[in-house]
Short mmCIF file of C-alpha atoms in Angstrom, two decimals:
data_model
loop_
_atom_site.label_atom_id
_atom_site.label_comp_id
_atom_site.label_asym_id
_atom_site.label_seq_id
_atom_site.Cartn_x
_atom_site.Cartn_y
_atom_site.Cartn_z
CA MET A 237 15.32 13.51 13.77
CA GLU A 238 15.97 14.80 17.30
CA ASP A 239 19.72 14.34 16.78
CA MET A 240 19.68 16.73 13.83
CA VAL A 241 18.46 19.77 15.76
CA PRO A 242 21.20 22.20 16.90
CA GLU A 243 21.77 22.80 20.59
CA GLY A 244 19.53 25.49 22.01
CA TYR A 245 16.44 24.65 19.94
CA PRO A 246 13.80 22.66 21.83
CA ILE A 247 12.47 19.65 19.92
CA GLU A 248 9.39 17.57 20.73
CA LYS A 249 8.03 14.43 19.09
CA HIS A 250 4.25 14.02 18.93
CA ARG A 251 2.54 10.78 17.90
CA VAL A 252 -0.58 11.07 15.79
CA ASN A 253 -2.85 8.02 15.62
CA THR A 254 -4.97 7.91 12.49
CA GLU A 255 -8.40 6.35 12.14
CA ASP A 256 -7.00 3.55 9.94
CA GLY A 257 -4.20 2.39 12.24
CA TRP A 258 -1.17 4.49 11.37
CA VAL A 259 1.13 6.15 13.89
CA LEU A 260 2.58 9.33 12.43
CA ASN A 261 5.41 11.25 14.04
CA MET A 262 5.28 15.02 14.05
CA TYR A 263 8.14 17.16 15.31
CA ARG A 264 7.71 20.48 17.05
CA ILE A 265 10.08 23.37 17.70
CA PRO A 266 7.92 25.47 20.04
CA HIS A 267 10.20 28.51 20.05
CA GLY A 268 13.53 29.74 18.76
CA LYS A 269 16.99 30.04 20.21
CA TYR A 270 18.23 33.49 19.22
CA ARG A 271 15.02 35.53 19.24
CA ASN A 272 11.52 35.04 20.55
CA ASN A 273 12.79 32.23 22.74
CA LYS A 274 10.38 32.65 25.64
CA PRO A 275 7.77 29.91 26.05
CA GLY A 276 4.22 31.04 25.44
CA PRO A 277 1.49 31.31 22.82
CA ARG A 278 2.69 32.23 19.34
CA PRO A 279 1.43 31.73 15.77
CA VAL A 280 1.47 28.07 14.77
CA VAL A 281 2.84 26.92 11.42
CA LEU A 282 2.76 23.37 10.03
CA LEU A 283 5.48 22.48 7.52
CA HIS A 284 4.77 19.63 5.11
CA HIS A 285 7.50 18.09 2.97
CA GLY A 286 7.34 17.01 -0.66
CA ILE A 287 7.39 13.57 -2.24
CA THR A 288 10.46 11.37 -1.44
CA LEU A 289 11.32 13.75 1.43
CA SER A 290 10.58 13.93 5.15
CA SER A 291 10.45 16.47 7.96
CA ALA A 292 14.26 16.43 7.88
CA CYS A 293 14.24 18.67 4.80
CA TRP A 294 13.28 21.63 7.01
CA THR A 295 16.16 21.15 9.48
CA LEU A 296 19.15 19.87 7.49
CA LEU A 297 21.12 23.08 7.12
CA ASN A 298 22.49 25.48 9.71
CA ALA A 299 20.19 27.35 12.08
CA ASN A 300 20.15 30.53 9.99
CA GLU A 301 19.61 28.57 6.77
CA SER A 302 16.84 26.04 7.52
CA SER A 303 13.17 27.00 7.35
CA ALA A 304 12.23 25.40 10.67
CA TYR A 305 14.81 27.38 12.66
CA ILE A 306 14.25 30.59 10.73
CA LEU A 307 10.53 30.44 11.50
CA ALA A 308 11.10 29.49 15.14
CA ASP A 309 13.50 32.42 15.62
CA ALA A 310 10.96 34.68 13.88
CA GLY A 311 8.43 33.88 16.61
CA PHE A 312 6.49 30.89 15.29
CA ASP A 313 5.54 27.62 16.95
CA VAL A 314 6.82 25.24 14.27
CA TRP A 315 5.37 21.79 13.56
CA MET A 316 6.73 19.38 10.94
CA ALA A 317 4.59 16.62 9.44
CA ASN A 318 5.58 13.27 7.92
CA THR A 319 3.58 11.19 5.46
CA ARG A 320 2.77 7.63 6.44
CA GLY A 321 5.49 5.13 5.58
CA ASN A 322 8.39 7.55 5.31
CA THR A 323 11.56 7.32 7.40
CA PHE A 324 10.01 9.01 10.45
CA SER A 325 6.45 7.59 10.32
CA ARG A 326 6.71 3.81 10.01
CA GLY A 327 4.27 2.81 12.76
CA ASN A 328 1.19 0.77 11.84
CA TYR A 329 -1.01 -1.26 14.18
CA LYS A 330 -2.19 -3.65 11.45
CA HIS A 331 0.71 -4.37 9.10
CA SER A 332 4.47 -4.72 8.87
CA TYR A 333 6.30 -2.64 6.28
CA ARG A 334 7.04 -5.96 4.55
CA ASP A 335 3.32 -6.48 3.86
CA PRO A 336 2.01 -5.18 0.53
CA GLU A 337 -1.01 -3.79 2.38
CA TYR A 338 1.28 -1.54 4.41
CA TRP A 339 2.04 0.43 1.24
CA TYR A 340 -1.55 0.53 0.05
CA HIS A 341 -1.91 4.32 0.29
CA SER A 342 -1.60 7.39 -1.87
CA MET A 343 -2.21 11.12 -1.84
CA ASP A 344 -5.87 10.54 -0.90
CA GLU A 345 -4.95 9.04 2.47
CA TYR A 346 -2.31 11.69 3.12
CA ALA A 347 -4.73 14.53 2.35
CA LEU A 348 -8.00 13.19 3.76
CA ILE A 349 -6.80 11.23 6.81
CA ASP A 350 -3.25 12.16 7.80
CA LEU A 351 -3.14 15.91 7.25
CA PRO A 352 -6.43 16.66 9.06
CA ALA A 353 -5.22 14.57 12.00
CA GLN A 354 -1.92 16.44 12.03
CA VAL A 355 -3.64 19.83 11.89
CA ASN A 356 -6.00 18.85 14.68
CA THR A 357 -3.14 17.58 16.83
CA ALA A 358 -1.14 20.80 16.49
CA LEU A 359 -4.21 22.90 17.32
CA ALA A 360 -5.14 20.72 20.29
CA VAL A 361 -1.65 20.85 21.80
CA THR A 362 -1.14 24.58 21.29
CA GLY A 363 -4.70 25.77 21.88
CA ALA A 364 -4.41 28.01 18.81
CA PRO A 365 -7.61 28.80 16.88
CA LYS A 366 -5.91 28.37 13.48
CA LEU A 367 -2.56 27.51 11.98
CA ALA A 368 -0.69 28.30 8.79
CA VAL A 369 0.44 25.54 6.44
CA VAL A 370 3.67 25.71 4.44
CA GLY A 371 3.72 22.94 1.85
CA HIS A 372 6.60 22.14 -0.46
CA SER A 373 5.75 20.33 -3.69
CA GLN A 374 3.31 17.50 -2.83
CA GLY A 375 2.97 19.04 0.64
CA GLY A 376 1.08 21.92 -0.95
CA SER A 377 -0.91 19.52 -3.13
CA LEU A 378 -2.14 17.75 0.01
CA ALA A 379 -3.28 21.05 1.49
CA TYR A 380 -5.21 21.81 -1.69
CA ALA A 381 -6.87 18.39 -1.63
CA MET A 382 -7.78 18.53 2.06
CA LEU A 383 -9.29 22.00 1.84
CA ALA A 384 -11.16 21.25 -1.39
CA ALA A 385 -12.72 18.04 -0.07
CA MET A 386 -13.22 18.99 3.60
CA PRO A 387 -14.82 22.45 3.90
CA GLU A 388 -14.60 22.43 7.70
CA MET A 389 -10.79 22.36 7.56
CA ASN A 390 -10.75 25.79 5.91
CA GLU A 391 -11.85 27.24 9.25
CA LYS A 392 -8.71 25.86 10.89
CA VAL A 393 -6.17 27.22 8.38
CA SER A 394 -5.16 30.88 8.36
CA VAL A 395 -3.17 30.66 5.11
CA VAL A 396 -1.38 28.10 2.95
CA ALA A 397 2.03 29.03 1.57
CA HIS A 398 2.71 26.79 -1.42
CA LEU A 399 6.40 26.34 -2.26
CA GLY A 400 6.53 24.95 -5.78
CA PRO A 401 3.05 23.34 -5.66
CA VAL A 402 2.39 20.46 -8.09
CA VAL A 403 -1.15 19.81 -9.31
CA PHE A 404 -1.61 19.52 -13.08
CA LEU A 405 1.00 17.12 -14.39
CA ASP A 406 0.08 17.71 -18.01
CA PHE A 407 2.71 20.47 -17.85
CA LEU A 408 5.38 18.31 -16.17
CA ARG A 409 8.87 18.47 -17.67
CA ALA A 410 10.77 16.28 -15.18
CA PRO A 411 12.24 13.38 -17.24
CA PHE A 412 12.08 10.64 -14.59
CA LEU A 413 8.45 11.27 -13.69
CA LYS A 414 7.38 11.53 -17.31
CA ALA A 415 9.05 8.17 -18.00
CA PHE A 416 7.50 6.68 -14.87
CA SER A 417 4.01 7.50 -16.17
CA GLU A 418 4.45 4.88 -18.88
CA THR A 419 4.22 2.16 -16.19
CA ARG A 420 0.82 3.41 -15.10
CA ASN A 421 -1.15 0.32 -16.15
CA ASP A 422 1.22 -2.08 -14.39
CA LEU A 423 1.14 -0.01 -11.22
CA PHE A 424 -2.61 0.24 -11.32
CA PHE A 425 -3.38 -3.44 -11.83
CA TYR A 426 -0.66 -4.87 -9.58
CA ASN A 427 -1.46 -3.57 -6.15
CA TRP A 428 1.32 -5.64 -4.65
CA LEU A 429 3.76 -2.90 -5.61
CA GLY A 430 5.01 -1.57 -2.30
CA GLU A 431 7.83 0.72 -1.31
CA LEU A 432 9.83 2.77 -3.78
CA LEU A 433 13.16 4.45 -3.03
CA PRO A 434 13.61 2.83 0.41
CA HIS A 435 16.41 4.61 2.20
CA ARG A 436 17.54 1.51 4.10
CA TYR A 437 18.24 -0.34 0.84
CA LEU A 438 19.53 2.61 -1.12
CA ALA A 439 21.78 3.83 1.69
CA PRO A 440 24.90 1.94 0.46
CA TYR A 441 24.52 3.58 -2.95
CA VAL A 442 23.49 6.98 -1.66
CA HIS A 443 26.44 6.81 0.73
CA THR A 444 28.65 7.26 -2.33
CA CYS A 445 26.86 10.55 -2.96
CA ARG A 446 27.82 11.70 0.53
CA ASP A 447 31.44 11.60 -0.58
CA TYR A 448 32.36 15.13 -1.61
CA ALA A 449 33.99 13.89 -4.82
CA TRP A 450 30.68 12.41 -5.99
CA SER A 451 28.13 14.65 -4.32
CA GLU A 452 27.93 17.33 -6.99
CA LEU A 453 27.46 14.74 -9.75
CA CYS A 454 24.74 13.00 -7.72
CA MET A 455 22.88 16.24 -7.05
CA SER A 456 23.11 17.25 -10.70
CA ALA A 457 21.64 13.90 -11.75
CA LEU A 458 18.89 14.17 -9.13
CA ASN A 459 17.87 17.65 -10.20
CA THR A 460 17.94 16.70 -13.88
CA ALA A 461 15.73 13.65 -13.33
CA PHE A 462 13.25 15.13 -10.87
CA PHE A 463 13.33 18.79 -10.06
CA GLY A 464 15.09 21.07 -12.51
CA PRO A 465 18.42 22.87 -12.21
CA SER A 466 19.54 24.59 -9.05
CA MET A 467 21.84 27.59 -8.91
CA PHE A 468 21.79 27.81 -5.13
CA ILE A 469 22.22 24.36 -3.57
CA SER A 470 25.77 24.31 -2.27
CA PRO A 471 27.92 21.26 -3.08
CA ASP A 472 29.12 21.48 0.52
CA ASP A 473 25.59 20.57 1.67
CA ASN A 474 25.08 17.59 -0.64
CA PRO A 475 26.58 15.05 1.80
CA ILE A 476 24.14 16.28 4.47
CA ILE A 477 21.18 16.11 2.09
CA PHE A 478 21.94 12.52 1.10
CA GLN A 479 21.94 11.44 4.74
CA THR A 480 18.13 11.52 4.70
CA TRP A 481 17.16 11.45 1.01
CA PRO A 482 15.27 9.52 -0.20
CA ALA A 483 12.85 8.95 2.66
CA SER A 484 10.75 6.24 0.93
CA VAL A 485 7.57 6.64 -1.05
CA SER A 486 4.61 4.37 -1.70
CA GLY A 487 4.48 2.91 -5.19
CA ARG A 488 0.74 3.46 -5.10
CA ASN A 489 1.28 7.17 -4.50
CA MET A 490 3.53 7.33 -7.54
CA ALA A 491 0.83 5.45 -9.45
CA HIS A 492 -1.72 8.06 -8.38
CA TRP A 493 0.38 10.89 -9.80
CA SER A 494 1.12 8.81 -12.87
CA GLN A 495 -2.60 8.36 -13.49
CA MET A 496 -3.17 12.10 -13.49
CA LEU A 497 -0.30 12.57 -15.92
CA THR A 498 -1.36 9.91 -18.42
CA ASP A 499 -5.04 10.90 -18.35
CA SER A 500 -4.03 14.29 -19.82
CA GLN A 501 -7.30 15.96 -18.94
CA LEU A 502 -6.08 18.59 -16.49
CA ARG A 503 -7.75 16.65 -13.69
CA PHE A 504 -6.61 16.88 -10.07
CA GLN A 505 -8.48 13.82 -8.89
CA ARG A 506 -8.72 10.98 -6.42
CA PHE A 507 -7.12 7.61 -7.07
CA ASP A 508 -8.47 5.88 -10.17
CA HIS A 509 -9.58 2.37 -9.17
CA GLY A 510 -10.74 1.56 -12.69
CA THR A 511 -14.11 0.28 -13.84
CA ASN A 512 -13.50 -3.48 -13.52
CA CYS A 513 -15.74 -4.50 -10.62
CA SER A 514 -15.04 -8.24 -10.81
CA SER A 515 -14.00 -9.89 -7.56
CA ARG A 516 -10.73 -11.03 -9.15
CA ASN A 517 -9.63 -7.42 -9.41
CA GLN A 518 -10.40 -6.57 -5.81
CA GLN A 519 -7.13 -7.05 -3.95
CA PHE A 520 -6.59 -5.75 -0.41
CA GLY A 521 -10.19 -4.54 -0.24
CA GLU A 522 -9.89 -2.76 -3.58
CA THR A 523 -13.04 -1.58 -5.31
CA CYS A 524 -13.84 -0.09 -8.67
CA ASN A 525 -14.74 3.55 -9.22
CA GLN A 526 -18.44 2.75 -9.39
CA GLN A 527 -18.39 1.14 -5.95
CA ARG A 528 -15.98 3.62 -4.38
CA TYR A 529 -17.25 6.87 -5.86
CA GLY A 530 -20.57 6.07 -7.54
CA SER A 531 -19.20 7.16 -10.91
CA LEU A 532 -16.99 5.86 -13.71
CA GLN A 533 -14.40 8.57 -13.12
CA PRO A 534 -12.86 9.47 -9.76
CA PRO A 535 -14.06 12.81 -8.41
CA GLU A 536 -11.86 15.85 -8.78
CA TYR A 537 -10.44 17.96 -6.01
CA ASP A 538 -12.17 21.21 -6.92
CA LEU A 539 -9.85 24.09 -6.07
CA SER A 540 -12.69 26.58 -6.43
CA GLN A 541 -14.23 25.16 -3.22
CA ILE A 542 -11.27 26.32 -1.11
CA THR A 543 -11.98 29.36 1.06
CA ALA A 544 -8.77 29.60 3.14
CA PRO A 545 -6.18 32.01 1.62
CA GLN A 546 -3.65 30.45 -0.75
CA TYR A 547 -0.31 32.07 -1.63
CA LEU A 548 1.94 30.57 -4.30
CA PHE A 549 5.74 30.73 -4.39
CA GLU A 550 7.01 29.87 -7.88
CA ALA A 551 10.46 28.76 -9.07
CA GLY A 552 11.35 29.98 -12.54
CA LEU A 553 13.54 26.95 -13.37
CA ASP A 554 11.18 24.33 -11.92
CA THR A 555 10.52 21.30 -14.15
CA MET A 556 8.15 19.66 -11.67
CA ALA A 557 5.91 22.53 -10.54
CA THR A 558 6.07 24.34 -13.85
CA ASN A 559 4.89 27.89 -14.40
CA GLU A 560 2.11 26.56 -16.67
CA ASP A 561 0.89 24.31 -13.86
CA ILE A 562 0.86 27.17 -11.37
CA THR A 563 -0.94 29.43 -13.84
CA GLU A 564 -3.69 26.81 -14.08
CA GLN A 565 -3.86 26.60 -10.29
CA LYS A 566 -4.40 30.35 -10.08
CA ARG A 567 -7.14 30.10 -12.69
CA ARG A 568 -8.96 27.36 -10.77
CA LEU A 569 -8.78 28.97 -7.34
CA ASN A 570 -11.67 31.10 -6.17
CA PRO A 571 -10.53 34.75 -6.51
CA SER A 572 -11.46 35.35 -2.88
CA ALA A 573 -9.05 32.57 -1.79
CA PHE A 574 -6.12 33.46 -4.07
CA ALA A 575 -3.88 35.61 -1.87
CA GLY A 576 -1.15 36.29 -4.43
CA SER A 577 2.08 34.83 -5.75
CA THR A 578 5.80 35.52 -6.01
CA ILE A 579 8.16 34.09 -8.61
CA TYR A 580 11.87 33.53 -7.99
CA GLU A 581 13.17 33.46 -11.54
CA LYS A 582 16.47 31.70 -10.78
CA TYR A 583 15.07 29.15 -8.32
CA GLY A 584 14.71 25.43 -8.98
CA HIS A 585 12.23 23.13 -7.28
CA MET A 586 14.48 22.12 -4.38
CA ASP A 587 15.86 25.57 -3.66
CA PHE A 588 12.82 26.18 -1.45
CA VAL A 589 14.21 23.67 1.06
CA TRP A 590 17.92 23.25 0.28
CA ASP A 591 19.12 26.77 -0.59
CA ARG A 592 21.31 27.76 2.37
CA ASN A 593 20.55 31.45 1.78
CA ALA A 594 16.78 30.77 1.90
CA ARG A 595 16.09 33.74 -0.36
CA HIS A 596 12.33 33.32 -0.02
CA ALA A 597 12.39 33.27 3.81
CA VAL A 598 11.76 36.99 4.37
CA ASP A 599 8.73 36.91 2.08
CA LEU A 600 7.48 33.76 3.80
CA VAL A 601 7.77 35.21 7.31
CA ASP A 602 6.01 38.40 6.22
CA LEU A 603 3.18 36.38 4.68
CA LEU A 604 2.67 34.19 7.74
CA TYR A 605 2.55 37.18 10.08
CA ARG A 606 0.14 38.99 7.78
CA TYR A 607 -2.35 36.13 8.19
CA ALA A 608 -1.54 35.13 11.78
CA PRO A 609 -4.60 35.02 14.07
CA GLN A 610 -4.80 38.11 16.26
#
């Protein structure tokens, strides 16, 4: 990660130790290169990547095109998070990545253990009273879940900027993820399922996509399967993108999202452990819903409980974070917490991180300054 940052931008790596034995790497750009490049207190912003991505998504392009550098040059102290198990956060005191237990985590752990620890680390290091969160795709979903389930974290967040937030998968139109939901029962009952889309194994195949002759075809296939069309991702950047994508994802996390899709009840909920409480079904310390939650159904993440301001950036061509999904999010949020929304009609899901013109950047900077602690 450090090797990807252009000369002139300071880069720091911070280790975050979680309560359950993970070592997460966060990366910090404390100030910019071209403007606002003096050390000193400044508004803190935490960037959180989407599913299958890593902190690299914020730094891949040139300095005037990547969100991390744009925000640093605009005067922000920029922190970038990584979910457990991805390319930049592999450390675990208890298990090797070859162990099934290593991959026994989903959105619940990311939102309720990892993200609070990352927020607290950034605040402790900087001494800031609050920070802003910018979440792309699942990154925004994690912010929703954390703030809904942990009221005290709302006091530490000045605003959340959601870039293509995904919550209610009933409205999903992405072909690959819709097809993946059909494997929900297998994923649920076979907890041995570990890592999906491991970069180290896929690298020989993805390397083909780094060849300019193949890169446009690869990106077109990727957007069709996952994200929706893009009018703004440059074919020239595809080889750079495929250097770090995919960044690995837990099969259990995919199962979690798959559960919410197949349940078709507009529920944004915790992992469904099922109702079979027999000891034979309890692998890796697994429990049933009754034992874990005290109910047959997993509890929902209630968006109406969020008090920190939430601003939604929508992509008109998005097949993952669809406009219907975002409309439902707005309906569920407490009116006092809904800070507004902007739609970019010609954007696709990945344009928020891979569009070299970063058309949303001016609006994002304005929003973050509007809510920056005084």
